[in-house]
mmCIF file with all atom_site columns, C-alpha atoms in Angstrom:
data_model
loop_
_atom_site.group_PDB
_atom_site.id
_atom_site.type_symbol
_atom_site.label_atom_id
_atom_site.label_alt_id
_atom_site.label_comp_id
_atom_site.label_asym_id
_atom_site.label_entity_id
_atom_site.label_seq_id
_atom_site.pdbx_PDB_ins_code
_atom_site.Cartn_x
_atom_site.Cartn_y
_atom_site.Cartn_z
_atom_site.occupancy
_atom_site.B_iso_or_equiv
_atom_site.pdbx_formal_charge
_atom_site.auth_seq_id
_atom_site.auth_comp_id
_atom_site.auth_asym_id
_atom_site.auth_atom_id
_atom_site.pdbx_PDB_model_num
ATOM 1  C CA . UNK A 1 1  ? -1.995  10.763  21.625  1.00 69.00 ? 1  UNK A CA 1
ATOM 2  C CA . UNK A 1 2  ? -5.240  8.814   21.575  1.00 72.00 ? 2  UNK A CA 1
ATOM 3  C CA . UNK A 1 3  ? -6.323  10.681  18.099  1.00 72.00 ? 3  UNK A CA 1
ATOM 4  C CA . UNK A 1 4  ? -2.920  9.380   17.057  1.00 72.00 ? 4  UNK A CA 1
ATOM 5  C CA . UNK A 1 5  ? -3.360  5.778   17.969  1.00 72.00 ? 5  UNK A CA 1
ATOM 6  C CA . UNK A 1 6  ? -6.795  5.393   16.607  1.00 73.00 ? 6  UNK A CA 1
ATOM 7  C CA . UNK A 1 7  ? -5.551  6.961   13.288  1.00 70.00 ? 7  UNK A CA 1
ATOM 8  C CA . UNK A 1 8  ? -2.804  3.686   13.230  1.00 69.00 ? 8  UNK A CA 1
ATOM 9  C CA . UNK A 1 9  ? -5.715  1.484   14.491  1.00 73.00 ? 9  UNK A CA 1
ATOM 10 C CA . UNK A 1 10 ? -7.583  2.332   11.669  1.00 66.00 ? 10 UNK A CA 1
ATOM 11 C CA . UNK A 1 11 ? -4.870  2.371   8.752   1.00 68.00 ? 11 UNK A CA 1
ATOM 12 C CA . UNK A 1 12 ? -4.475  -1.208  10.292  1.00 68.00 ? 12 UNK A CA 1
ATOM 13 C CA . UNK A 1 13 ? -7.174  -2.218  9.677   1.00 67.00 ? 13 UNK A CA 1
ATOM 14 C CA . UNK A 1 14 ? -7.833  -0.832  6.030   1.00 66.00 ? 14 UNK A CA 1
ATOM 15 C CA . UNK A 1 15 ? -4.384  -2.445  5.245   1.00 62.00 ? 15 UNK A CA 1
ATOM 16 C CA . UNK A 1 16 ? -6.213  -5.594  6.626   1.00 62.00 ? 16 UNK A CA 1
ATOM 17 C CA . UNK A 1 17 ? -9.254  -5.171  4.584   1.00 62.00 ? 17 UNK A CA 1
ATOM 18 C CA . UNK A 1 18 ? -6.783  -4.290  1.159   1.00 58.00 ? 18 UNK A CA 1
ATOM 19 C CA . UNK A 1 19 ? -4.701  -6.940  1.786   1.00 57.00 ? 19 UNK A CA 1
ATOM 20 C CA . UNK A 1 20 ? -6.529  -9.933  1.776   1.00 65.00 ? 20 UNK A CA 1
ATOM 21 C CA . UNK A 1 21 ? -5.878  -12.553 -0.226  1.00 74.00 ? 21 UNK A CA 1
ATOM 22 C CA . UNK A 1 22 ? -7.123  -12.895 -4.007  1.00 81.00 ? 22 UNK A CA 1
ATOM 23 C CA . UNK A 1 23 ? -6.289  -15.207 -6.149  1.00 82.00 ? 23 UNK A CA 1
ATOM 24 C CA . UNK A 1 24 ? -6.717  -12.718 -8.943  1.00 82.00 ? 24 UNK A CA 1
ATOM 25 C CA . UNK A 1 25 ? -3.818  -10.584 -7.299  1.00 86.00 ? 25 UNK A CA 1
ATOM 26 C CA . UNK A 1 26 ? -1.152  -10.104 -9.225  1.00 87.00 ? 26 UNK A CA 1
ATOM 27 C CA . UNK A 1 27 ? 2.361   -10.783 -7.733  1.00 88.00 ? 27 UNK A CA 1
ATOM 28 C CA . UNK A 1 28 ? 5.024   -7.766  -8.212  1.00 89.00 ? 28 UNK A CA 1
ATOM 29 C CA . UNK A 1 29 ? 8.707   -8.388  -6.879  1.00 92.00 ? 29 UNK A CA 1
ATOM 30 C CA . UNK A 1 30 ? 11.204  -5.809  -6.749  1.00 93.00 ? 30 UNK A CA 1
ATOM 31 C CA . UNK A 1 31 ? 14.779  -5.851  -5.857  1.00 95.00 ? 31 UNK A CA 1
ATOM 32 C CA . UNK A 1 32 ? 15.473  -3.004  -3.118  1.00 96.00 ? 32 UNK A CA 1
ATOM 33 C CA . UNK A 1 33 ? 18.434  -1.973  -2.129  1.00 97.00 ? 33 UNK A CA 1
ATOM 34 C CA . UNK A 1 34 ? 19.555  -2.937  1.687   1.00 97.00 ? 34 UNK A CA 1
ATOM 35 C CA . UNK A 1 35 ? 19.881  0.868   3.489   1.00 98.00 ? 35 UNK A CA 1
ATOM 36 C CA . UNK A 1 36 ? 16.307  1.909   1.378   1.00 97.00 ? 36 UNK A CA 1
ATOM 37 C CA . UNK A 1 37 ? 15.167  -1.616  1.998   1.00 97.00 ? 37 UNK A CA 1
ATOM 38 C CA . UNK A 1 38 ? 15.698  -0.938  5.867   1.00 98.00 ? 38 UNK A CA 1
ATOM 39 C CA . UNK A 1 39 ? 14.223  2.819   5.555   1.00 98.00 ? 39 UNK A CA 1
ATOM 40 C CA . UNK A 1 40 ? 11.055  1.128   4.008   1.00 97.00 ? 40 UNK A CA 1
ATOM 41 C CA . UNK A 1 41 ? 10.903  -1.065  7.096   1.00 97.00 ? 41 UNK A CA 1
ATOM 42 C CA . UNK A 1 42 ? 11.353  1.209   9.945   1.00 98.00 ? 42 UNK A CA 1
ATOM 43 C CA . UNK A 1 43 ? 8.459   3.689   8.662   1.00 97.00 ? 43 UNK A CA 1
ATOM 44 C CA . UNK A 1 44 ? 5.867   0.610   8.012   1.00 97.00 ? 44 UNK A CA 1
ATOM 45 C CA . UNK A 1 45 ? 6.907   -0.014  11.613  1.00 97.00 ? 45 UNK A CA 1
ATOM 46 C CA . UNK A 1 46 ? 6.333   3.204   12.422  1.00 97.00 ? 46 UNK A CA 1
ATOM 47 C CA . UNK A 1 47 ? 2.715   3.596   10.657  1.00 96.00 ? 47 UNK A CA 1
ATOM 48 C CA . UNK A 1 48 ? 1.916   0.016   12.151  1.00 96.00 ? 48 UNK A CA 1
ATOM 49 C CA . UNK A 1 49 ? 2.478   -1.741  8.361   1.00 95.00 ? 49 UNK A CA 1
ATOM 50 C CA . UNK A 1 50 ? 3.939   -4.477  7.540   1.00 95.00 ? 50 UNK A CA 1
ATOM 51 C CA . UNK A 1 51 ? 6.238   -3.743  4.672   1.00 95.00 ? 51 UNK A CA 1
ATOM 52 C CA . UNK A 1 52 ? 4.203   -4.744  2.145   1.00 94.00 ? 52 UNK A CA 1
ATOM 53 C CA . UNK A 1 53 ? 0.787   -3.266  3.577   1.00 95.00 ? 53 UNK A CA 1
ATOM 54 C CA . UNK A 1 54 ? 3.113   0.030   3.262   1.00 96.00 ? 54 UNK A CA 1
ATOM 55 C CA . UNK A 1 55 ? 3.878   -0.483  -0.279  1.00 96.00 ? 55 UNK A CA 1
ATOM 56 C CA . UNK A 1 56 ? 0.644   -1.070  -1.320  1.00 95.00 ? 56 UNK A CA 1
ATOM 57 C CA . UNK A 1 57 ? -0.591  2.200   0.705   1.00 96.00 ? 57 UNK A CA 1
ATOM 58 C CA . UNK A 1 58 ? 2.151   4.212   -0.900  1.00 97.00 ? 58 UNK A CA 1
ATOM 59 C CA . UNK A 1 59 ? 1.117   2.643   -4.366  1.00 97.00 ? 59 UNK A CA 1
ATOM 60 C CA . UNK A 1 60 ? -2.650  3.562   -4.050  1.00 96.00 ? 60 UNK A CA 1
ATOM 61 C CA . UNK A 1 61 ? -1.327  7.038   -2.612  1.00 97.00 ? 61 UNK A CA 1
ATOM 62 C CA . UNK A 1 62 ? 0.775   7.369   -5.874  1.00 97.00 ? 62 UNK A CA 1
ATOM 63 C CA . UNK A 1 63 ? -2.591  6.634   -8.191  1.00 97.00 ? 63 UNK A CA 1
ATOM 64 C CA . UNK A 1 64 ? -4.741  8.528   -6.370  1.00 97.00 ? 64 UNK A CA 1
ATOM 65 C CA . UNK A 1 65 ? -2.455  11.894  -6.504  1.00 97.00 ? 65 UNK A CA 1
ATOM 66 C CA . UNK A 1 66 ? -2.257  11.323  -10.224 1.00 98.00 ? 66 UNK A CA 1
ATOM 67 C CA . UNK A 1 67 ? -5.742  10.629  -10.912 1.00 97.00 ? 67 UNK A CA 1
ATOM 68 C CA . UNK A 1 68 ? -6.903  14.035  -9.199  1.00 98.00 ? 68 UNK A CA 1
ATOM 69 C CA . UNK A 1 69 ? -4.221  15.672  -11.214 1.00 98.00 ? 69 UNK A CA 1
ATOM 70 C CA . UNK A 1 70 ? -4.900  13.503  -14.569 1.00 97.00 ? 70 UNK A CA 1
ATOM 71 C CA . UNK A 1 71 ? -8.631  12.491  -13.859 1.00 97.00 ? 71 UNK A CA 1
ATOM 72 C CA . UNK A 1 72 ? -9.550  8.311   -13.441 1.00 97.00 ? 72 UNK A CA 1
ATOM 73 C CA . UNK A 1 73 ? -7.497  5.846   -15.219 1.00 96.00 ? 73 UNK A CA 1
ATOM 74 C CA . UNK A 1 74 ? -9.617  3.413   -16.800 1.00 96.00 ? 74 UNK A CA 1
ATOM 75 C CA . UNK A 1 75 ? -8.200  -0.568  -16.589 1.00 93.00 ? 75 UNK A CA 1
ATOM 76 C CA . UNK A 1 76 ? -9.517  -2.918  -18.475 1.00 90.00 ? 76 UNK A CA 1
ATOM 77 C CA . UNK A 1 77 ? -9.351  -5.959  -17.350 1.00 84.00 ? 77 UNK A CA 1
ATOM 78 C CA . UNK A 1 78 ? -9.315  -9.122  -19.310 1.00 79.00 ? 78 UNK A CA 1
ATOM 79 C CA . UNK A 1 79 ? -10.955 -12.852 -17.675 1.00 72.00 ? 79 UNK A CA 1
ATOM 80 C CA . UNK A 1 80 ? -7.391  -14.322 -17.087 1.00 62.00 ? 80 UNK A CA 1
ATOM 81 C CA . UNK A 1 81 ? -6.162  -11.736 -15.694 1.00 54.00 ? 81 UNK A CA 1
#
């Protein structure tokens, strides 16, 4: 059980760290259905997210599974963006 909360301690606190604000963020919104909307909630809860930390986690999840399939994906990024 300890293990288990230091695990959540520490996603926590990397969600902290990622989530910081940045001007140079870019905004995303989505339109969720309600029932999903609430599934979504109750596992951030559950991971100790808020529901955007958990997007973001599942998001960098999602890239990182692709890129060890696909290899890096290579952004470039422009100066007003």
């Amino acid at each position: 059980i300890v293990s288990q909360n230091i695990s959540k301690i520490k996603l926590s606190l990397e969600n902290l760290r990622c989530n910081m604000r940045n001007k140079q963020n870019k905004h995303l919104g989505i339109e969720i259905d309600p029932e999903l909307h609430g599934k979504l909630r109750y596992i951030a809860k559950y991971e100790g997210r808020s529901i955007n930390g958990q997007i973001l986690y599942l998001i960098r999840q999602c890239v990182k599974d692709f890129e060890s399939l696909e290899g890096e994906i290579l952004v470039e990024l422009k100066q007003d963006e």
